[in-house]
PDB file of C-alpha atoms and ligand atoms in Angstrom:
ATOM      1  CA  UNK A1343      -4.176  30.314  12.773  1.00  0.00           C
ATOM      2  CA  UNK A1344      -6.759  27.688  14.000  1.00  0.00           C
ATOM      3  CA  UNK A1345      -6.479  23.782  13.923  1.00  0.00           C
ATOM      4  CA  UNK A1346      -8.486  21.338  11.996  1.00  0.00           C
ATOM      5  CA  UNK A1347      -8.512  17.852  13.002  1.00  0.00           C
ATOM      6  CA  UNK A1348      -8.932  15.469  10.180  1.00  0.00           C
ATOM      7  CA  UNK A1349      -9.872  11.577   9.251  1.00  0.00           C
ATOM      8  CA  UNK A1350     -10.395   9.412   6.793  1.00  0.00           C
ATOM      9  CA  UNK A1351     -14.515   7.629   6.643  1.00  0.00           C
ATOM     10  CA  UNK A1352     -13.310   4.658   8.893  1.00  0.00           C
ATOM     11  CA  UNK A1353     -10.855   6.769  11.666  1.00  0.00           C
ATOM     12  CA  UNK A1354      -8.073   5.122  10.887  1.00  0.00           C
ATOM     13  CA  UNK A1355      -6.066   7.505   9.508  1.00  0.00           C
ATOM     14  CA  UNK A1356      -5.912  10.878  11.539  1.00  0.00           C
ATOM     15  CA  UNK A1357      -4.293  13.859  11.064  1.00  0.00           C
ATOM     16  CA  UNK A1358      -4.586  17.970  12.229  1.00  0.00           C
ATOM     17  CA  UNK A1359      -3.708  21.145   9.875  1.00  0.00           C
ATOM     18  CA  UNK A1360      -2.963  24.539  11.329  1.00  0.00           C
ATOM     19  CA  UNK A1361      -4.252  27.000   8.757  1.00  0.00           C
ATOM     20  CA  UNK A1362      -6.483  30.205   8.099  1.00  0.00           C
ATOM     21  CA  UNK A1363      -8.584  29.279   5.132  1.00  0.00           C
ATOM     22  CA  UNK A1364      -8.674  31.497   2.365  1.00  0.00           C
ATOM     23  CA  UNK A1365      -9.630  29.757  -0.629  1.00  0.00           C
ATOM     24  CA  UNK A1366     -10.430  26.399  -1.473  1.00  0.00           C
ATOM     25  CA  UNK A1367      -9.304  24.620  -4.741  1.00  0.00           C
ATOM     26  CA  UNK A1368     -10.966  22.025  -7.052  1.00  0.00           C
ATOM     27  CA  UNK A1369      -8.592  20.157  -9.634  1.00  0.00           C
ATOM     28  CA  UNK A1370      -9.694  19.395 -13.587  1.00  0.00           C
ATOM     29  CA  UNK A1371      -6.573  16.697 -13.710  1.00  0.00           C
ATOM     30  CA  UNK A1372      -7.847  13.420 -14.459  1.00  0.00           C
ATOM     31  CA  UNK A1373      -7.616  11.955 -11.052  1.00  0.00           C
ATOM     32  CA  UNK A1374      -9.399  14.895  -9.268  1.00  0.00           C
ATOM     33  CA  UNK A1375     -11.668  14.403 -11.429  1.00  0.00           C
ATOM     34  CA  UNK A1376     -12.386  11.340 -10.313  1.00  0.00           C
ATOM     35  CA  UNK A1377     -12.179  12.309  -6.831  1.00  0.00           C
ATOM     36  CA  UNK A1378     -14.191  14.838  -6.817  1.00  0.00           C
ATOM     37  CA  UNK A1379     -12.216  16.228  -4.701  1.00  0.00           C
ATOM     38  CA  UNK A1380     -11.974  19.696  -2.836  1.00  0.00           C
ATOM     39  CA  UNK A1381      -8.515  20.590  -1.443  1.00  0.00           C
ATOM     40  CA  UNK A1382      -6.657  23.343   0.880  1.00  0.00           C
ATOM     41  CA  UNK A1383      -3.018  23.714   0.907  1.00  0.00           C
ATOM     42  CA  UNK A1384      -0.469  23.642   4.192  1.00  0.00           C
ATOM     43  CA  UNK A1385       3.066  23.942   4.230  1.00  0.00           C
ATOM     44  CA  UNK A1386       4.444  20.610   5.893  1.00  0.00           C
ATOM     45  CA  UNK A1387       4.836  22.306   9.009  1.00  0.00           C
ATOM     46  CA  UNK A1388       1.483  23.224  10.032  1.00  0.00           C
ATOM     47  CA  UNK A1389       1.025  19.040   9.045  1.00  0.00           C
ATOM     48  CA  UNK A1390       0.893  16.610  11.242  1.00  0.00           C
ATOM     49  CA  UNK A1391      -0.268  12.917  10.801  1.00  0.00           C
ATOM     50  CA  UNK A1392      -1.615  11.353  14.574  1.00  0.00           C
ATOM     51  CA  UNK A1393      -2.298   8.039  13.456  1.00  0.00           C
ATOM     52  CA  UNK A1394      -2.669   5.061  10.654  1.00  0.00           C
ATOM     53  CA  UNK A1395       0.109   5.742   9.413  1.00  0.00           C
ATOM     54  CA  UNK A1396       0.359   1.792   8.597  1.00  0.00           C
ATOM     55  CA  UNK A1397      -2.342   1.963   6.767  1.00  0.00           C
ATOM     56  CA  UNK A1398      -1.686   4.944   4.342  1.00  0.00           C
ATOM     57  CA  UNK A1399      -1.592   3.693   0.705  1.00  0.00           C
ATOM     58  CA  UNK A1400      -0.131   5.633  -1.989  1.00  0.00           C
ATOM     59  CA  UNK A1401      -0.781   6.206  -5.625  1.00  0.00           C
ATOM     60  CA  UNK A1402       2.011   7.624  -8.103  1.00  0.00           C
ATOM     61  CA  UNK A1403       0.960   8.699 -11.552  1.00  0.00           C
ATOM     62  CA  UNK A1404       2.031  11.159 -14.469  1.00  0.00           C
ATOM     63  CA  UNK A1405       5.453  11.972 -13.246  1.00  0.00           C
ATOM     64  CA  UNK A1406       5.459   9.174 -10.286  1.00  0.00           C
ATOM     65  CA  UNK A1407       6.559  12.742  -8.054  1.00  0.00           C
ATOM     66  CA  UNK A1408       3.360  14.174  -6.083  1.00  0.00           C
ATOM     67  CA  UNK A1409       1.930  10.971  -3.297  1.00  0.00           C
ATOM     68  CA  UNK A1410      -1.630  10.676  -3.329  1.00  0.00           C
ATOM     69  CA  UNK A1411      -2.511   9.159   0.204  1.00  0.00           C
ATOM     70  CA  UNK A1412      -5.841   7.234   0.841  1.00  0.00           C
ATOM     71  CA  UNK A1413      -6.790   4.602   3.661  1.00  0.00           C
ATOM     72  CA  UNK A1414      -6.052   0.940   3.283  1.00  0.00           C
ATOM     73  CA  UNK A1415      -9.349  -0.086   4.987  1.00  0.00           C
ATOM     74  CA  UNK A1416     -12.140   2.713   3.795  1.00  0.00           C
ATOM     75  CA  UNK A1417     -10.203   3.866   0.967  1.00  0.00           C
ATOM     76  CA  UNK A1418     -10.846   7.367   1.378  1.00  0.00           C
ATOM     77  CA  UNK A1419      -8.509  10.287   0.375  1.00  0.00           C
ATOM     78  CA  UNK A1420      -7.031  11.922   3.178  1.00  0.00           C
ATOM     79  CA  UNK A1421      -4.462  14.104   1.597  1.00  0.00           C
ATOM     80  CA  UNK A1422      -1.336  14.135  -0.818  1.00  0.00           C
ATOM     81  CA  UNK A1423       2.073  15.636  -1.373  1.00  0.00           C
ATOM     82  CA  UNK A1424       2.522  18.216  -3.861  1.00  0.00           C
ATOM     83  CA  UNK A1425       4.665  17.948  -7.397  1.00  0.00           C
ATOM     84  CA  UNK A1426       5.151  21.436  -8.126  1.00  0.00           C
ATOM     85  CA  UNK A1427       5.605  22.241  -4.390  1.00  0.00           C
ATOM     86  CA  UNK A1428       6.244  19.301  -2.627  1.00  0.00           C
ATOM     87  CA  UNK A1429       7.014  21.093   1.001  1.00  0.00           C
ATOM     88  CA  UNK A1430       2.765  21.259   0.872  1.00  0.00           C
ATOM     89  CA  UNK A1431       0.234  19.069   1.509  1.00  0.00           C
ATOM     90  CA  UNK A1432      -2.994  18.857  -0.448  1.00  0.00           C
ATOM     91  CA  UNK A1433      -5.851  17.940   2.018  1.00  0.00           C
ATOM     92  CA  UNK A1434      -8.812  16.614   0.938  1.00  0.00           C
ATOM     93  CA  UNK A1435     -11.207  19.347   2.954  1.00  0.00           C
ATOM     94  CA  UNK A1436     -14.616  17.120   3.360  1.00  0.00           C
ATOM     95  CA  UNK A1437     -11.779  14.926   5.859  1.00  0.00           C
ATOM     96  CA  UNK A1438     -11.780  17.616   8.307  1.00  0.00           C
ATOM     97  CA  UNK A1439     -14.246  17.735  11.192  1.00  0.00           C
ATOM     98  CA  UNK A1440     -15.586  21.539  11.472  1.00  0.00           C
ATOM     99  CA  UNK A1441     -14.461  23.246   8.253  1.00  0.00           C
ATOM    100  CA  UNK A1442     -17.089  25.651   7.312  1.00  0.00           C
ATOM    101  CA  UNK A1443     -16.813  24.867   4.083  1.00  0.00           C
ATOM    102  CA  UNK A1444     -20.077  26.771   2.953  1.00  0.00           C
ATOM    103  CA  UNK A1445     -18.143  30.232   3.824  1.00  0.00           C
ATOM    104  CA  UNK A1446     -15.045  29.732   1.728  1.00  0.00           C
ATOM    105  CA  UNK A1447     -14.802  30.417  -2.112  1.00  0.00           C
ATOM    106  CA  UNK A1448     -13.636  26.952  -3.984  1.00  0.00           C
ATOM    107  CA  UNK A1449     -11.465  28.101  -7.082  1.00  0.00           C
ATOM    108  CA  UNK A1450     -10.947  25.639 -10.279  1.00  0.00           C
ATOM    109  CA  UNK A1451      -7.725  25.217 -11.142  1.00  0.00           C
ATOM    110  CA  UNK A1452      -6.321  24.073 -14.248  1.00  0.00           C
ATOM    111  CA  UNK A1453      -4.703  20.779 -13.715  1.00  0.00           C
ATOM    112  CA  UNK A1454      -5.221  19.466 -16.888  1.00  0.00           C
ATOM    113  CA  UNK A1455      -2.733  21.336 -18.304  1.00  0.00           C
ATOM    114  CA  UNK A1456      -0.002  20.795 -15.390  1.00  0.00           C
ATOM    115  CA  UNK A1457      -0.331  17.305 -15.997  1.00  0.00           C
ATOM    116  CA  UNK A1458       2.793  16.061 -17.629  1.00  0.00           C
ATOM    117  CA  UNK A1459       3.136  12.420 -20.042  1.00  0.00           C
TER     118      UNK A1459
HETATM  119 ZN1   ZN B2874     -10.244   4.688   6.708  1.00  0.00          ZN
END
């Protein structure tokens, strides 16, 4: 288990994951879309936010239950809390410092079809 140190564009918002990446996941929903985003998952535990905390905004959509986090200031996304498991954290992996992202498969998942009206 090693430990990633993350930020949003601006520093504001801070935060470190202890993980072993495995896979990396890219949403079809109609936010990550938007996004662009590329995520890894962490149990809550092996989560922890160091600072901005203030200055975390939230968006709720589709079934108002998963919290998509972003900074206030630079308004990037940071990470989120799950719907379907909401004891995990979604982390937005181009926020961490020395991911080596190049070595680490990114599978598309099918969140079109999880999201709920
Ligand atoms: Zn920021």
């Amino acid at each position: 288990m090693q430990t990633y140190q993350g930020s949003c564009h601006c520093g504001t918002v801070r935060f470190e994951i202890d993980t072993e990446f495995t896979e990396f996941t890219k949403c079809d929903c109609t936010l990550c879309a938007k996004k662009n985003a590329v995520m890894t998952k962490v149990h809550e535990s092996q989560f922890r936010l160091l600072a901005g905390e203030a200055d975390l905004g939230t968006y709720q959509w589709n079934t108002g239950t998963a919290k998509h986090h972003f900074c206030k200031s630079c308004g990037i996304y940071t990470f989120h809390r799950k719907r379907v498991s909401p004891d995990y954290f979604g982390i937005n992996v181009f926020c961490l410092d020395e991911a080596a992202l190049a070595d680490v498969p990114v599978i598309e998942v099918d969140g079109i079809s999880m999201s709920r009206v």
